[in-house]
């Protein structure tokens, strides 16, 4: 695996605004670039780490729809963003503790 | 351990929209690698290309014709949006300078890097 020679995708991650969410965690750097072979679960792990949250506390959404963990960035781009300019716009939400 | 290092996913975080990155094979002895246009890089760094090349001699710069650049980039499914390629002329024999998109260059451009073992 030589991921660094892969094609890369550019993403823009906006926080999903929700009145229930009182957490102050917001990404400082909202633009992300990574390999087309990275999966949603990898991105979730990285976001949790950067936001100082325990694993599995971040959900990634496209148009309010949670994305499956094993979807790759290439699948995401081709199915939701084909023909559109970079970066691809995603949202993230922080799950509350009840989950 | 170079192999171990290549095995991780690198996530690049930035405040500004990232410069476009092009996956291009510049010679037959190597596979495709990722490159930025030198003109994009020096514009963002507010530096001349001469000063850039003097200050960072370790960053590889290669030259490619605009036509070859267009041919390879337009084959990518990620560049399916017409506006991403409209600045380039598919017939042009002009030369473009590409700079290899290494972790060092990412840091230089102000990005913060995050590595993850899959």
Short mmCIF file of C-alpha atoms in Angstrom, two decimals:
data_model
loop_
_atom_site.label_atom_id
_atom_site.label_comp_id
_atom_site.label_asym_id
_atom_site.label_seq_id
_atom_site.Cartn_x
_atom_site.Cartn_y
_atom_site.Cartn_z
CA UNK A 1 0.00 0.00 0.00
CA UNK A 2 1.47 3.30 -1.04
CA UNK A 3 -1.35 5.61 -0.08
CA UNK A 4 0.69 8.74 -0.63
CA UNK A 5 0.79 8.12 -4.39
CA UNK A 6 -3.00 7.68 -4.51
CA UNK A 7 -5.24 10.31 -5.92
CA UNK A 8 -6.49 12.59 -3.16
CA UNK A 9 -9.85 14.23 -2.51
CA UNK A 10 -10.50 17.62 -0.92
CA UNK A 11 -13.28 17.87 1.62
CA UNK A 12 -14.81 20.75 3.54
CA UNK A 13 -16.21 19.73 6.92
CA UNK A 14 -18.87 21.93 8.46
CA UNK A 15 -20.36 21.29 11.85
CA UNK A 16 -24.02 20.29 11.73
CA UNK A 17 -25.87 22.93 13.70
CA UNK A 18 -28.20 21.45 16.23
CA UNK A 19 -29.83 23.10 19.20
CA UNK A 20 -29.38 19.96 21.31
CA UNK A 21 -25.66 19.88 20.85
CA UNK A 22 -24.07 22.00 23.54
CA UNK A 23 -20.58 20.75 22.94
CA UNK A 24 -18.07 23.40 22.04
CA UNK A 25 -15.92 21.08 19.96
CA UNK A 26 -15.42 22.61 16.52
CA UNK A 27 -12.71 21.73 14.05
CA UNK A 28 -10.07 24.44 13.75
CA UNK A 29 -9.08 23.45 10.25
CA UNK A 30 -12.17 22.57 8.28
CA UNK A 31 -10.55 21.63 4.98
CA UNK A 32 -9.29 18.07 4.78
CA UNK A 33 -7.45 16.24 2.06
CA UNK A 34 -6.82 12.49 2.04
CA UNK A 35 -6.41 9.45 -0.16
CA UNK A 36 -9.34 8.22 -2.26
CA UNK A 37 -8.86 4.87 -0.46
CA UNK A 38 -9.47 6.31 3.00
CA UNK A 39 -12.86 5.30 4.41
CA UNK A 40 -15.48 7.18 6.41
CA UNK A 41 -14.44 5.23 9.53
CA UNK A 42 -10.85 6.52 9.15
CA UNK A 43 -12.06 10.09 8.83
CA UNK A 44 -14.25 9.62 11.91
CA UNK A 45 -11.29 8.37 13.91
CA UNK A 46 -9.16 11.33 12.88
CA UNK A 47 -11.93 13.83 13.69
CA UNK A 48 -12.56 12.32 17.13
CA UNK A 49 -8.86 12.58 17.84
CA UNK A 50 -8.63 16.21 16.72
CA UNK A 51 -11.76 17.19 18.64
CA UNK A 52 -10.53 15.44 21.77
CA UNK A 53 -13.51 13.09 21.85
CA UNK A 54 -13.66 9.37 22.59
CA UNK A 55 -13.80 7.16 19.46
CA UNK A 56 -17.16 6.73 17.74
CA UNK A 57 -18.56 10.05 18.97
CA UNK A 58 -18.52 11.77 15.62
CA UNK A 59 -20.94 11.09 12.82
CA UNK A 60 -20.26 12.13 9.21
CA UNK A 61 -23.18 13.26 7.09
CA UNK A 62 -23.86 14.21 3.52
CA UNK A 63 -27.14 16.09 3.02
CA UNK A 64 -28.27 15.08 6.54
CA UNK A 65 -27.72 11.41 5.75
CA UNK A 66 -25.15 9.51 7.86
CA UNK A 67 -22.53 7.86 5.66
CA UNK A 68 -21.63 4.18 6.01
CA UNK A 69 -18.36 3.44 7.78
CA UNK A 70 -16.84 1.38 5.00
CA UNK A 71 -17.56 3.80 2.18
CA UNK A 72 -14.34 5.02 0.58
CA UNK A 73 -13.72 8.64 -0.40
CA UNK A 74 -13.71 7.56 -4.04
CA UNK A 75 -17.16 5.95 -3.70
CA UNK A 76 -18.38 9.03 -1.86
CA UNK A 77 -17.05 11.38 -4.54
CA UNK A 78 -18.42 9.39 -7.49
CA UNK A 79 -21.83 8.77 -5.97
CA UNK A 80 -22.50 12.21 -4.48
CA UNK A 81 -20.18 14.73 -6.11
CA UNK A 82 -19.41 13.62 -9.69
CA UNK A 83 -19.08 16.64 -11.99
CA UNK A 84 -18.90 19.11 -9.11
CA UNK A 85 -15.89 21.23 -8.16
CA UNK A 86 -13.65 20.46 -5.20
CA UNK A 87 -13.97 20.51 -2.22
CA UNK A 88 -16.79 18.10 -1.40
CA UNK A 89 -19.00 19.46 1.38
CA UNK A 90 -19.66 17.19 4.36
CA UNK A 91 -21.13 17.79 7.79
CA UNK A 92 -20.21 16.25 11.10
CA UNK A 93 -22.21 15.95 14.26
CA UNK A 94 -21.21 14.97 17.74
CA UNK A 95 -23.26 12.22 19.31
CA UNK A 96 -24.51 12.70 22.83
CA UNK A 97 -23.46 10.39 25.64
CA UNK A 98 -26.62 8.30 25.66
CA UNK A 99 -25.53 6.39 22.58
CA UNK B 1 11.03 2.20 8.31
CA UNK B 2 10.00 3.67 5.00
CA UNK B 3 7.50 0.98 4.13
CA UNK B 4 5.70 1.39 7.44
CA UNK B 5 5.46 5.10 6.81
CA UNK B 6 3.94 4.67 3.36
CA UNK B 7 1.37 2.37 4.86
CA UNK B 8 -0.43 5.06 6.83
CA UNK B 9 -3.15 7.39 5.67
CA UNK B 10 -2.14 11.01 5.77
CA UNK B 11 -4.91 13.53 6.49
CA UNK B 12 -4.05 17.12 5.68
CA UNK B 13 -6.02 19.80 7.54
CA UNK B 14 -6.07 23.48 6.55
CA UNK B 15 -8.01 26.72 7.10
CA UNK B 16 -7.99 27.69 3.46
CA UNK B 17 -9.33 25.66 0.55
CA UNK B 18 -6.44 23.39 -0.48
CA UNK B 19 -4.61 24.02 -3.75
CA UNK B 20 -5.56 21.51 -6.45
CA UNK B 21 -3.36 18.44 -6.43
CA UNK B 22 -2.75 16.51 -9.63
CA UNK B 23 -1.97 12.79 -9.86
CA UNK B 24 0.45 12.60 -12.76
CA UNK B 25 2.99 10.17 -14.15
CA UNK B 26 5.96 12.26 -15.25
CA UNK B 27 8.23 9.49 -16.47
CA UNK B 28 7.87 5.87 -17.50
CA UNK B 29 10.16 4.54 -14.77
CA UNK B 30 7.82 5.74 -12.00
CA UNK B 31 4.12 5.42 -11.37
CA UNK B 32 1.82 8.40 -10.91
CA UNK B 33 2.61 10.72 -8.01
CA UNK B 34 0.95 13.83 -6.60
CA UNK B 35 2.03 17.27 -7.73
CA UNK B 36 1.01 20.89 -7.30
CA UNK B 37 1.49 23.57 -9.92
CA UNK B 38 4.53 25.59 -8.94
CA UNK B 39 2.66 28.75 -10.00
CA UNK B 40 -0.13 27.96 -7.47
CA UNK B 41 2.38 27.32 -4.69
CA UNK B 42 4.42 30.51 -5.16
CA UNK B 43 1.25 32.57 -5.40
CA UNK B 44 0.01 31.22 -2.09
CA UNK B 45 3.40 31.69 -0.45
CA UNK B 46 3.76 35.16 -2.00
CA UNK B 47 7.22 34.27 -3.23
CA UNK B 48 8.87 34.24 -6.64
CA UNK B 49 9.51 30.85 -8.21
CA UNK B 50 13.24 31.62 -8.31
CA UNK B 51 13.34 32.26 -4.55
CA UNK B 52 11.18 29.22 -3.91
CA UNK B 53 13.58 26.98 -5.83
CA UNK B 54 16.63 28.47 -4.09
CA UNK B 55 15.11 28.12 -0.63
CA UNK B 56 13.74 24.63 -1.07
CA UNK B 57 16.15 22.80 -3.37
CA UNK B 58 15.06 19.46 -1.89
CA UNK B 59 11.52 19.81 -3.26
CA UNK B 60 11.49 18.18 -6.66
CA UNK B 61 10.32 20.36 -9.55
CA UNK B 62 9.60 18.79 -12.95
CA UNK B 63 8.44 20.21 -16.24
CA UNK B 64 5.62 18.88 -18.39
CA UNK B 65 3.83 20.21 -21.46
CA UNK B 66 0.43 21.72 -20.84
CA UNK B 67 -1.07 19.27 -23.37
CA UNK B 68 0.30 16.24 -21.49
CA UNK B 69 -0.81 17.73 -18.17
CA UNK B 70 -4.32 18.23 -19.56
CA UNK B 71 -4.45 14.74 -21.05
CA UNK B 72 -3.59 13.02 -17.77
CA UNK B 73 -5.67 15.25 -15.52
CA UNK B 74 -8.79 15.07 -17.65
CA UNK B 75 -8.74 11.26 -17.38
CA UNK B 76 -9.30 11.48 -13.63
CA UNK B 77 -12.86 10.97 -12.45
CA UNK B 78 -12.19 13.53 -9.73
CA UNK B 79 -11.69 16.25 -12.36
CA UNK B 80 -15.08 15.76 -13.96
CA UNK B 81 -16.05 19.36 -13.30
CA UNK B 82 -15.38 21.59 -16.31
CA UNK B 83 -14.39 24.61 -14.21
CA UNK B 84 -11.49 22.70 -12.63
CA UNK B 85 -9.75 22.38 -16.00
CA UNK B 86 -10.95 25.39 -17.94
CA UNK B 87 -7.75 27.33 -17.27
CA UNK B 88 -5.74 24.81 -19.32
CA UNK B 89 -5.39 24.46 -23.06
CA UNK B 90 -5.43 20.79 -24.23
CA UNK B 91 -3.35 21.64 -27.34
CA UNK B 92 -0.72 23.88 -25.78
CA UNK B 93 3.01 23.10 -26.07
CA UNK B 94 3.78 25.53 -23.23
CA UNK B 95 5.66 24.05 -20.29
CA UNK B 96 4.27 23.82 -16.78
CA UNK B 97 6.35 23.40 -13.63
CA UNK B 98 5.09 20.88 -11.10
CA UNK B 99 6.38 20.54 -7.55
CA UNK B 100 6.15 17.22 -5.75
CA UNK B 101 3.46 17.26 -3.07
CA UNK B 102 5.41 16.00 -0.07
CA UNK B 103 4.62 16.28 3.63
CA UNK B 104 7.26 19.01 3.80
CA UNK B 105 5.45 21.09 1.19
CA UNK B 106 2.12 20.58 2.97
CA UNK B 107 3.60 21.90 6.20
CA UNK B 108 5.20 24.80 4.35
CA UNK B 109 1.77 25.74 2.99
CA UNK B 110 0.42 25.89 6.54
CA UNK B 111 -1.45 22.58 6.68
CA UNK B 112 -1.40 20.38 9.74
CA UNK B 113 -0.90 16.67 9.16
CA UNK B 114 -2.47 13.72 10.88
CA UNK B 115 -1.34 10.14 10.29
CA UNK B 116 -3.57 7.15 10.79
CA UNK B 117 -2.80 3.44 10.61
CA UNK B 118 -5.67 1.83 8.71
#
